[in-house]
């Protein structure tokens, strides 16, 4: 158990840095490692991805607070955008998590791998969306929030992989898109975690120390480390060659996605 908790803390530390540095949810790292760890711990196969997604989203609650606070200090959060999109985010994420909790582990794994490959490809290309339009109106922002929230709940992330390109496409400067994405990750994480807790509350196959589809030992280990490291990611985002870091991270995502896919086949 000590070794497992140490693994969870290492995962949290990496997730926290990535959340602040790249504007992508640490869930891209958390989910596949949790899925592997839960499998090694002998958890029911039927619940592996549900627990990984629910635990990831619950941990991102605290990672996002630490991250968007650091971005807010340097004026990189567009709170007006946050207010316009938050209702759609809350609705889409909660409904998405309830639907995801009823899907099979195999389906969720394949969905996650496809999403992972798409994100990795985009990072390797490093081609930003053409800032060719303005933010949509209230109804449009609600719809976009629904989509970002629903997809995020299916892959256990804070939504940065979707919200950052969307905001850049809408003429929001990259550093403000990343900072605002960190803030948007908070309602995604809260609503998604609540959805997975609610949906898994009475599942008889849950392991001990679970709160619905949130595995508490993993949650606390990840949170403890990620809250401490997220501010450092935000600080070094303006000092390091983020383009090169994204490409390296893309390779890592591809490897992890292939590992998850291999586990399904064999």
PDB file of C-alpha atoms in Angstrom:
ATOM      1  CA  UNK A   1       0.000   0.000   0.000  1.00  0.00           C
ATOM      2  CA  UNK A   2       2.885   2.382   0.734  1.00  0.00           C
ATOM      3  CA  UNK A   3       4.276   1.756  -2.761  1.00  0.00           C
ATOM      4  CA  UNK A   4       0.844   2.323  -4.306  1.00  0.00           C
ATOM      5  CA  UNK A   5       0.385   5.598  -2.417  1.00  0.00           C
ATOM      6  CA  UNK A   6       3.834   6.708  -3.580  1.00  0.00           C
ATOM      7  CA  UNK A   7       2.824   5.978  -7.179  1.00  0.00           C
ATOM      8  CA  UNK A   8      -0.335   8.018  -6.705  1.00  0.00           C
ATOM      9  CA  UNK A   9       1.676  10.954  -5.339  1.00  0.00           C
ATOM     10  CA  UNK A  10       4.123  10.830  -8.266  1.00  0.00           C
ATOM     11  CA  UNK A  11       1.192  10.820 -10.689  1.00  0.00           C
ATOM     12  CA  UNK A  12      -0.275  13.811  -8.859  1.00  0.00           C
ATOM     13  CA  UNK A  13       2.993  15.738  -9.006  1.00  0.00           C
ATOM     14  CA  UNK A  14       3.283  15.215 -12.776  1.00  0.00           C
ATOM     15  CA  UNK A  15      -0.401  16.057 -13.304  1.00  0.00           C
ATOM     16  CA  UNK A  16      -0.080  19.282 -11.326  1.00  0.00           C
ATOM     17  CA  UNK A  17       2.891  20.505 -13.349  1.00  0.00           C
ATOM     18  CA  UNK A  18       1.205  19.651 -16.649  1.00  0.00           C
ATOM     19  CA  UNK A  19      -2.001  21.423 -15.643  1.00  0.00           C
ATOM     20  CA  UNK A  20      -0.136  24.645 -15.027  1.00  0.00           C
ATOM     21  CA  UNK A  21       2.457  24.305 -17.773  1.00  0.00           C
ATOM     22  CA  UNK A  22       0.534  23.123 -20.841  1.00  0.00           C
ATOM     23  CA  UNK A  23      -3.071  24.014 -20.069  1.00  0.00           C
ATOM     24  CA  UNK A  24      -4.092  20.378 -20.519  1.00  0.00           C
ATOM     25  CA  UNK A  25      -5.824  18.359 -17.867  1.00  0.00           C
ATOM     26  CA  UNK A  26      -3.567  16.140 -15.807  1.00  0.00           C
ATOM     27  CA  UNK A  27      -6.209  13.505 -16.446  1.00  0.00           C
ATOM     28  CA  UNK A  28      -4.438  12.609 -19.668  1.00  0.00           C
ATOM     29  CA  UNK A  29      -1.715  11.168 -17.439  1.00  0.00           C
ATOM     30  CA  UNK A  30      -3.807  10.242 -14.409  1.00  0.00           C
ATOM     31  CA  UNK A  31      -6.414   8.066 -16.152  1.00  0.00           C
ATOM     32  CA  UNK A  32      -4.141   5.515 -17.928  1.00  0.00           C
ATOM     33  CA  UNK A  33      -1.854   5.139 -14.915  1.00  0.00           C
ATOM     34  CA  UNK A  34      -4.818   4.695 -12.568  1.00  0.00           C
ATOM     35  CA  UNK A  35      -6.339   2.141 -14.935  1.00  0.00           C
ATOM     36  CA  UNK A  36      -3.082   0.172 -14.901  1.00  0.00           C
ATOM     37  CA  UNK A  37      -2.677   0.462 -11.119  1.00  0.00           C
ATOM     38  CA  UNK A  38      -6.280  -0.533 -10.435  1.00  0.00           C
ATOM     39  CA  UNK A  39      -5.851  -3.581 -12.667  1.00  0.00           C
ATOM     40  CA  UNK A  40      -2.720  -4.604 -10.752  1.00  0.00           C
ATOM     41  CA  UNK A  41      -4.624  -4.176  -7.474  1.00  0.00           C
ATOM     42  CA  UNK A  42      -7.187  -6.691  -8.661  1.00  0.00           C
ATOM     43  CA  UNK A  43     -10.192  -4.388  -8.944  1.00  0.00           C
ATOM     44  CA  UNK A  44     -13.176  -5.606 -10.940  1.00  0.00           C
ATOM     45  CA  UNK A  45     -12.450  -5.166 -14.657  1.00  0.00           C
ATOM     46  CA  UNK A  46     -15.962  -3.815 -15.179  1.00  0.00           C
ATOM     47  CA  UNK A  47     -15.161  -0.800 -12.978  1.00  0.00           C
ATOM     48  CA  UNK A  48     -11.551  -0.048 -13.940  1.00  0.00           C
ATOM     49  CA  UNK A  49     -12.238   2.907 -16.258  1.00  0.00           C
ATOM     50  CA  UNK A  50     -15.167   4.202 -14.214  1.00  0.00           C
ATOM     51  CA  UNK A  51     -12.960   4.435 -11.123  1.00  0.00           C
ATOM     52  CA  UNK A  52     -10.093   5.936 -13.132  1.00  0.00           C
ATOM     53  CA  UNK A  53     -12.319   8.623 -14.668  1.00  0.00           C
ATOM     54  CA  UNK A  54     -14.161   9.454 -11.446  1.00  0.00           C
ATOM     55  CA  UNK A  55     -10.978   9.601  -9.364  1.00  0.00           C
ATOM     56  CA  UNK A  56      -9.213  11.693 -11.996  1.00  0.00           C
ATOM     57  CA  UNK A  57     -12.005  14.268 -12.123  1.00  0.00           C
ATOM     58  CA  UNK A  58     -12.235  14.449  -8.328  1.00  0.00           C
ATOM     59  CA  UNK A  59      -8.491  15.101  -8.041  1.00  0.00           C
ATOM     60  CA  UNK A  60      -8.610  17.789 -10.731  1.00  0.00           C
ATOM     61  CA  UNK A  61     -10.894  19.831  -8.460  1.00  0.00           C
ATOM     62  CA  UNK A  62      -7.896  20.702  -6.325  1.00  0.00           C
ATOM     63  CA  UNK A  63      -5.356  20.798  -9.141  1.00  0.00           C
ATOM     64  CA  UNK A  64      -7.473  23.345 -11.010  1.00  0.00           C
ATOM     65  CA  UNK A  65      -7.834  25.584  -7.944  1.00  0.00           C
ATOM     66  CA  UNK A  66      -4.095  25.702  -7.460  1.00  0.00           C
ATOM     67  CA  UNK A  67      -3.480  26.206 -11.185  1.00  0.00           C
ATOM     68  CA  UNK A  68      -6.060  28.919 -11.957  1.00  0.00           C
ATOM     69  CA  UNK A  69      -5.096  30.817  -8.797  1.00  0.00           C
ATOM     70  CA  UNK A  70      -1.534  31.038 -10.087  1.00  0.00           C
ATOM     71  CA  UNK A  71      -2.754  32.169 -13.520  1.00  0.00           C
ATOM     72  CA  UNK A  72      -5.140  34.680 -11.947  1.00  0.00           C
ATOM     73  CA  UNK A  73      -2.265  36.356 -10.103  1.00  0.00           C
ATOM     74  CA  UNK A  74      -0.681  37.269 -13.433  1.00  0.00           C
ATOM     75  CA  UNK A  75      -3.985  38.360 -14.991  1.00  0.00           C
ATOM     76  CA  UNK A  76      -4.266  35.403 -17.370  1.00  0.00           C
ATOM     77  CA  UNK A  77      -7.861  34.348 -16.562  1.00  0.00           C
ATOM     78  CA  UNK A  78     -10.764  35.797 -18.586  1.00  0.00           C
ATOM     79  CA  UNK A  79     -13.489  35.590 -15.972  1.00  0.00           C
ATOM     80  CA  UNK A  80     -16.052  37.003 -18.392  1.00  0.00           C
ATOM     81  CA  UNK A  81     -15.580  33.934 -20.601  1.00  0.00           C
ATOM     82  CA  UNK A  82     -15.753  31.688 -17.550  1.00  0.00           C
ATOM     83  CA  UNK A  83     -19.151  33.150 -16.567  1.00  0.00           C
ATOM     84  CA  UNK A  84     -20.516  32.707 -20.080  1.00  0.00           C
ATOM     85  CA  UNK A  85     -19.563  29.046 -20.397  1.00  0.00           C
ATOM     86  CA  UNK A  86     -19.874  27.690 -16.860  1.00  0.00           C
ATOM     87  CA  UNK A  87     -23.580  26.721 -16.968  1.00  0.00           C
ATOM     88  CA  UNK A  88     -23.094  24.667 -20.129  1.00  0.00           C
ATOM     89  CA  UNK A  89     -19.990  23.093 -18.599  1.00  0.00           C
ATOM     90  CA  UNK A  90     -21.847  22.038 -15.441  1.00  0.00           C
ATOM     91  CA  UNK A  91     -24.797  20.535 -17.308  1.00  0.00           C
ATOM     92  CA  UNK A  92     -22.733  18.780 -19.976  1.00  0.00           C
ATOM     93  CA  UNK A  93     -20.229  17.299 -17.536  1.00  0.00           C
ATOM     94  CA  UNK A  94     -22.807  15.970 -15.086  1.00  0.00           C
ATOM     95  CA  UNK A  95     -24.928  14.365 -17.794  1.00  0.00           C
ATOM     96  CA  UNK A  96     -21.818  13.061 -19.544  1.00  0.00           C
ATOM     97  CA  UNK A  97     -20.508  11.437 -16.362  1.00  0.00           C
ATOM     98  CA  UNK A  98     -23.862   9.764 -15.731  1.00  0.00           C
ATOM     99  CA  UNK A  99     -23.864   8.354 -19.266  1.00  0.00           C
ATOM    100  CA  UNK A 100     -20.187   7.322 -19.069  1.00  0.00           C
ATOM    101  CA  UNK A 101     -20.811   5.420 -15.843  1.00  0.00           C
ATOM    102  CA  UNK A 102     -23.203   3.179 -17.764  1.00  0.00           C
ATOM    103  CA  UNK A 103     -20.738   2.388 -20.535  1.00  0.00           C
ATOM    104  CA  UNK A 104     -18.440  -0.626 -20.484  1.00  0.00           C
ATOM    105  CA  UNK A 105     -14.779  -0.382 -19.527  1.00  0.00           C
ATOM    106  CA  UNK A 106     -13.861  -1.556 -23.046  1.00  0.00           C
ATOM    107  CA  UNK A 107     -15.874   1.226 -24.696  1.00  0.00           C
ATOM    108  CA  UNK A 108     -14.485   3.900 -22.369  1.00  0.00           C
ATOM    109  CA  UNK A 109     -10.944   2.619 -22.925  1.00  0.00           C
ATOM    110  CA  UNK A 110     -11.267   2.789 -26.717  1.00  0.00           C
ATOM    111  CA  UNK A 111     -12.848   6.263 -26.518  1.00  0.00           C
ATOM    112  CA  UNK A 112     -10.016   7.421 -24.260  1.00  0.00           C
ATOM    113  CA  UNK A 113      -7.303   6.017 -26.545  1.00  0.00           C
ATOM    114  CA  UNK A 114      -8.805   7.669 -29.638  1.00  0.00           C
ATOM    115  CA  UNK A 115      -8.976  10.983 -27.792  1.00  0.00           C
ATOM    116  CA  UNK A 116      -5.404  10.539 -26.562  1.00  0.00           C
ATOM    117  CA  UNK A 117      -4.111   9.925 -30.088  1.00  0.00           C
ATOM    118  CA  UNK A 118      -5.963  12.998 -31.375  1.00  0.00           C
ATOM    119  CA  UNK A 119      -4.445  15.199 -28.669  1.00  0.00           C
ATOM    120  CA  UNK A 120      -0.965  13.764 -29.289  1.00  0.00           C
ATOM    121  CA  UNK A 121      -1.262  14.363 -33.037  1.00  0.00           C
ATOM    122  CA  UNK A 122      -2.346  17.959 -32.478  1.00  0.00           C
ATOM    123  CA  UNK A 123       0.562  18.560 -30.103  1.00  0.00           C
ATOM    124  CA  UNK A 124       3.127  17.095 -32.497  1.00  0.00           C
ATOM    125  CA  UNK A 125       1.827  19.262 -35.331  1.00  0.00           C
ATOM    126  CA  UNK A 126       1.715  22.249 -32.965  1.00  0.00           C
ATOM    127  CA  UNK A 127      -0.639  23.999 -35.345  1.00  0.00           C
ATOM    128  CA  UNK A 128      -2.828  26.471 -33.517  1.00  0.00           C
ATOM    129  CA  UNK A 129      -6.369  27.113 -34.720  1.00  0.00           C
ATOM    130  CA  UNK A 130      -6.687  30.087 -37.008  1.00  0.00           C
ATOM    131  CA  UNK A 131      -8.136  32.927 -34.844  1.00  0.00           C
ATOM    132  CA  UNK A 132     -10.839  33.583 -37.404  1.00  0.00           C
ATOM    133  CA  UNK A 133     -13.926  34.399 -35.362  1.00  0.00           C
ATOM    134  CA  UNK A 134     -15.286  35.857 -32.144  1.00  0.00           C
ATOM    135  CA  UNK A 135     -16.840  34.108 -29.159  1.00  0.00           C
ATOM    136  CA  UNK A 136     -20.438  32.990 -29.799  1.00  0.00           C
ATOM    137  CA  UNK A 137     -23.447  34.339 -27.925  1.00  0.00           C
ATOM    138  CA  UNK A 138     -25.033  32.919 -24.773  1.00  0.00           C
ATOM    139  CA  UNK A 139     -26.714  29.981 -26.512  1.00  0.00           C
ATOM    140  CA  UNK A 140     -23.557  29.163 -28.443  1.00  0.00           C
ATOM    141  CA  UNK A 141     -21.416  29.281 -25.305  1.00  0.00           C
ATOM    142  CA  UNK A 142     -23.908  27.007 -23.543  1.00  0.00           C
ATOM    143  CA  UNK A 143     -23.654  24.500 -26.385  1.00  0.00           C
ATOM    144  CA  UNK A 144     -19.864  24.647 -26.467  1.00  0.00           C
ATOM    145  CA  UNK A 145     -19.793  24.202 -22.685  1.00  0.00           C
ATOM    146  CA  UNK A 146     -22.056  21.145 -23.016  1.00  0.00           C
ATOM    147  CA  UNK A 147     -19.748  19.560 -25.577  1.00  0.00           C
ATOM    148  CA  UNK A 148     -16.520  20.301 -23.675  1.00  0.00           C
ATOM    149  CA  UNK A 149     -18.034  19.044 -20.425  1.00  0.00           C
ATOM    150  CA  UNK A 150     -19.474  15.858 -21.906  1.00  0.00           C
ATOM    151  CA  UNK A 151     -16.257  14.849 -23.686  1.00  0.00           C
ATOM    152  CA  UNK A 152     -14.179  15.739 -20.615  1.00  0.00           C
ATOM    153  CA  UNK A 153     -16.295  13.455 -18.438  1.00  0.00           C
ATOM    154  CA  UNK A 154     -15.756  10.566 -20.871  1.00  0.00           C
ATOM    155  CA  UNK A 155     -11.963  10.914 -20.669  1.00  0.00           C
ATOM    156  CA  UNK A 156     -11.532  12.235 -17.110  1.00  0.00           C
ATOM    157  CA  UNK A 157      -9.820  15.526 -17.932  1.00  0.00           C
ATOM    158  CA  UNK A 158     -10.195  19.179 -17.032  1.00  0.00           C
ATOM    159  CA  UNK A 159     -11.096  20.123 -20.589  1.00  0.00           C
ATOM    160  CA  UNK A 160      -7.982  22.106 -21.522  1.00  0.00           C
ATOM    161  CA  UNK A 161      -7.380  20.019 -24.650  1.00  0.00           C
ATOM    162  CA  UNK A 162     -10.711  21.284 -25.950  1.00  0.00           C
ATOM    163  CA  UNK A 163     -11.217  24.699 -24.367  1.00  0.00           C
ATOM    164  CA  UNK A 164      -7.768  26.097 -25.197  1.00  0.00           C
ATOM    165  CA  UNK A 165      -8.052  25.494 -28.997  1.00  0.00           C
ATOM    166  CA  UNK A 166     -11.630  26.809 -28.923  1.00  0.00           C
ATOM    167  CA  UNK A 167     -10.631  30.064 -27.253  1.00  0.00           C
ATOM    168  CA  UNK A 168      -7.596  30.562 -29.502  1.00  0.00           C
ATOM    169  CA  UNK A 169      -9.909  30.001 -32.486  1.00  0.00           C
ATOM    170  CA  UNK A 170     -12.064  32.799 -31.054  1.00  0.00           C
ATOM    171  CA  UNK A 171      -9.173  35.288 -30.951  1.00  0.00           C
ATOM    172  CA  UNK A 172      -8.252  34.823 -27.278  1.00  0.00           C
ATOM    173  CA  UNK A 173      -4.441  35.116 -26.750  1.00  0.00           C
ATOM    174  CA  UNK A 174      -2.819  31.755 -25.959  1.00  0.00           C
ATOM    175  CA  UNK A 175      -1.672  32.643 -22.425  1.00  0.00           C
ATOM    176  CA  UNK A 176      -5.164  33.843 -21.497  1.00  0.00           C
ATOM    177  CA  UNK A 177      -6.734  30.775 -23.105  1.00  0.00           C
ATOM    178  CA  UNK A 178      -4.528  28.539 -20.944  1.00  0.00           C
ATOM    179  CA  UNK A 179      -5.302  30.507 -17.781  1.00  0.00           C
ATOM    180  CA  UNK A 180      -9.035  30.572 -18.484  1.00  0.00           C
ATOM    181  CA  UNK A 181      -8.948  26.863 -19.292  1.00  0.00           C
ATOM    182  CA  UNK A 182      -7.476  26.193 -15.853  1.00  0.00           C
ATOM    183  CA  UNK A 183     -10.455  28.007 -14.312  1.00  0.00           C
ATOM    184  CA  UNK A 184     -12.941  26.140 -16.512  1.00  0.00           C
ATOM    185  CA  UNK A 185     -11.406  22.892 -15.293  1.00  0.00           C
ATOM    186  CA  UNK A 186     -12.839  23.521 -11.825  1.00  0.00           C
ATOM    187  CA  UNK A 187     -16.581  23.249 -12.677  1.00  0.00           C
ATOM    188  CA  UNK A 188     -15.793  20.361 -15.028  1.00  0.00           C
ATOM    189  CA  UNK A 189     -14.082  18.483 -12.213  1.00  0.00           C
ATOM    190  CA  UNK A 190     -16.744  19.260  -9.606  1.00  0.00           C
ATOM    191  CA  UNK A 191     -19.709  18.351 -11.804  1.00  0.00           C
ATOM    192  CA  UNK A 192     -18.006  15.256 -13.219  1.00  0.00           C
ATOM    193  CA  UNK A 193     -16.931  13.985  -9.805  1.00  0.00           C
ATOM    194  CA  UNK A 194     -20.449  14.444  -8.430  1.00  0.00           C
ATOM    195  CA  UNK A 195     -21.841  12.551 -11.427  1.00  0.00           C
ATOM    196  CA  UNK A 196     -19.489   9.598 -10.953  1.00  0.00           C
ATOM    197  CA  UNK A 197     -20.066   9.513  -7.186  1.00  0.00           C
ATOM    198  CA  UNK A 198     -23.836   9.580  -7.702  1.00  0.00           C
ATOM    199  CA  UNK A 199     -23.807   6.944 -10.450  1.00  0.00           C
ATOM    200  CA  UNK A 200     -21.553   4.521  -8.583  1.00  0.00           C
ATOM    201  CA  UNK A 201     -22.903   5.011  -5.074  1.00  0.00           C
ATOM    202  CA  UNK A 202     -24.500   1.585  -4.662  1.00  0.00           C
ATOM    203  CA  UNK A 203     -22.371  -0.501  -7.028  1.00  0.00           C
ATOM    204  CA  UNK A 204     -21.688  -3.798  -5.183  1.00  0.00           C
ATOM    205  CA  UNK A 205     -18.396  -4.402  -7.034  1.00  0.00           C
ATOM    206  CA  UNK A 206     -16.671  -1.301  -5.643  1.00  0.00           C
ATOM    207  CA  UNK A 207     -13.430  -1.859  -3.709  1.00  0.00           C
ATOM    208  CA  UNK A 208     -13.113  -0.712  -0.102  1.00  0.00           C
ATOM    209  CA  UNK A 209     -12.421   2.993   0.451  1.00  0.00           C
ATOM    210  CA  UNK A 210     -14.478   4.046  -2.543  1.00  0.00           C
ATOM    211  CA  UNK A 211     -16.955   6.922  -2.675  1.00  0.00           C
ATOM    212  CA  UNK A 212     -19.031   5.978  -5.671  1.00  0.00           C
ATOM    213  CA  UNK A 213     -16.581   5.746  -8.563  1.00  0.00           C
ATOM    214  CA  UNK A 214     -13.921   7.735  -6.702  1.00  0.00           C
ATOM    215  CA  UNK A 215     -11.183   5.637  -5.088  1.00  0.00           C
ATOM    216  CA  UNK A 216     -10.162   7.645  -2.032  1.00  0.00           C
ATOM    217  CA  UNK A 217      -6.537   6.448  -1.500  1.00  0.00           C
ATOM    218  CA  UNK A 218      -5.693   7.417  -5.087  1.00  0.00           C
ATOM    219  CA  UNK A 219      -7.618  10.662  -4.737  1.00  0.00           C
ATOM    220  CA  UNK A 220      -5.772  11.806  -1.615  1.00  0.00           C
ATOM    221  CA  UNK A 221      -2.343  10.755  -2.922  1.00  0.00           C
ATOM    222  CA  UNK A 222      -2.812  12.613  -6.208  1.00  0.00           C
ATOM    223  CA  UNK A 223      -4.292  15.724  -4.584  1.00  0.00           C
ATOM    224  CA  UNK A 224      -1.554  16.017  -1.990  1.00  0.00           C
ATOM    225  CA  UNK A 225       1.158  16.182  -4.654  1.00  0.00           C
ATOM    226  CA  UNK A 226      -0.683  17.997  -7.461  1.00  0.00           C
ATOM    227  CA  UNK A 227      -1.739  20.982  -5.365  1.00  0.00           C
ATOM    228  CA  UNK A 228       1.895  21.591  -4.489  1.00  0.00           C
ATOM    229  CA  UNK A 229       3.210  21.336  -8.055  1.00  0.00           C
ATOM    230  CA  UNK A 230       0.516  23.080 -10.153  1.00  0.00           C
ATOM    231  CA  UNK A 231       1.725  26.640  -9.338  1.00  0.00           C
ATOM    232  CA  UNK A 232       5.235  25.736 -10.496  1.00  0.00           C
ATOM    233  CA  UNK A 233       3.879  24.608 -13.843  1.00  0.00           C
ATOM    234  CA  UNK A 234       2.141  27.953 -14.302  1.00  0.00           C
ATOM    235  CA  UNK A 235       5.332  29.852 -13.413  1.00  0.00           C
ATOM    236  CA  UNK A 236       7.642  27.985 -15.774  1.00  0.00           C
ATOM    237  CA  UNK A 237       5.123  28.120 -18.633  1.00  0.00           C
ATOM    238  CA  UNK A 238       6.556  31.530 -19.529  1.00  0.00           C
ATOM    239  CA  UNK A 239      10.219  30.419 -19.253  1.00  0.00           C
ATOM    240  CA  UNK A 240      10.581  27.073 -21.020  1.00  0.00           C
ATOM    241  CA  UNK A 241      10.177  26.069 -24.694  1.00  0.00           C
ATOM    242  CA  UNK A 242       6.584  24.906 -24.343  1.00  0.00           C
ATOM    243  CA  UNK A 243       6.449  23.863 -28.015  1.00  0.00           C
ATOM    244  CA  UNK A 244       9.203  21.300 -27.503  1.00  0.00           C
ATOM    245  CA  UNK A 245       7.711  20.138 -24.201  1.00  0.00           C
ATOM    246  CA  UNK A 246       4.360  19.545 -25.879  1.00  0.00           C
ATOM    247  CA  UNK A 247       6.004  17.390 -28.530  1.00  0.00           C
ATOM    248  CA  UNK A 248       7.735  15.282 -25.892  1.00  0.00           C
ATOM    249  CA  UNK A 249       4.472  15.010 -23.978  1.00  0.00           C
ATOM    250  CA  UNK A 250       2.714  13.941 -27.181  1.00  0.00           C
ATOM    251  CA  UNK A 251       5.109  11.008 -27.514  1.00  0.00           C
ATOM    252  CA  UNK A 252       4.366  10.065 -23.911  1.00  0.00           C
ATOM    253  CA  UNK A 253       0.623  10.206 -24.579  1.00  0.00           C
ATOM    254  CA  UNK A 254       1.021   7.970 -27.619  1.00  0.00           C
ATOM    255  CA  UNK A 255       2.939   5.394 -25.588  1.00  0.00           C
ATOM    256  CA  UNK A 256       0.343   5.413 -22.796  1.00  0.00           C
ATOM    257  CA  UNK A 257      -2.528   5.170 -25.270  1.00  0.00           C
ATOM    258  CA  UNK A 258      -0.884   2.205 -26.984  1.00  0.00           C
ATOM    259  CA  UNK A 259      -0.390   0.553 -23.592  1.00  0.00           C
ATOM    260  CA  UNK A 260      -4.104   0.907 -22.796  1.00  0.00           C
ATOM    261  CA  UNK A 261      -5.014  -0.450 -26.242  1.00  0.00           C
ATOM    262  CA  UNK A 262      -2.634  -3.394 -25.838  1.00  0.00           C
ATOM    263  CA  UNK A 263      -4.275  -4.221 -22.528  1.00  0.00           C
ATOM    264  CA  UNK A 264      -7.651  -4.479 -24.298  1.00  0.00           C
ATOM    265  CA  UNK A 265      -6.299  -6.757 -27.018  1.00  0.00           C
ATOM    266  CA  UNK A 266      -4.254  -9.043 -24.781  1.00  0.00           C
TER     267      UNK A 266
END
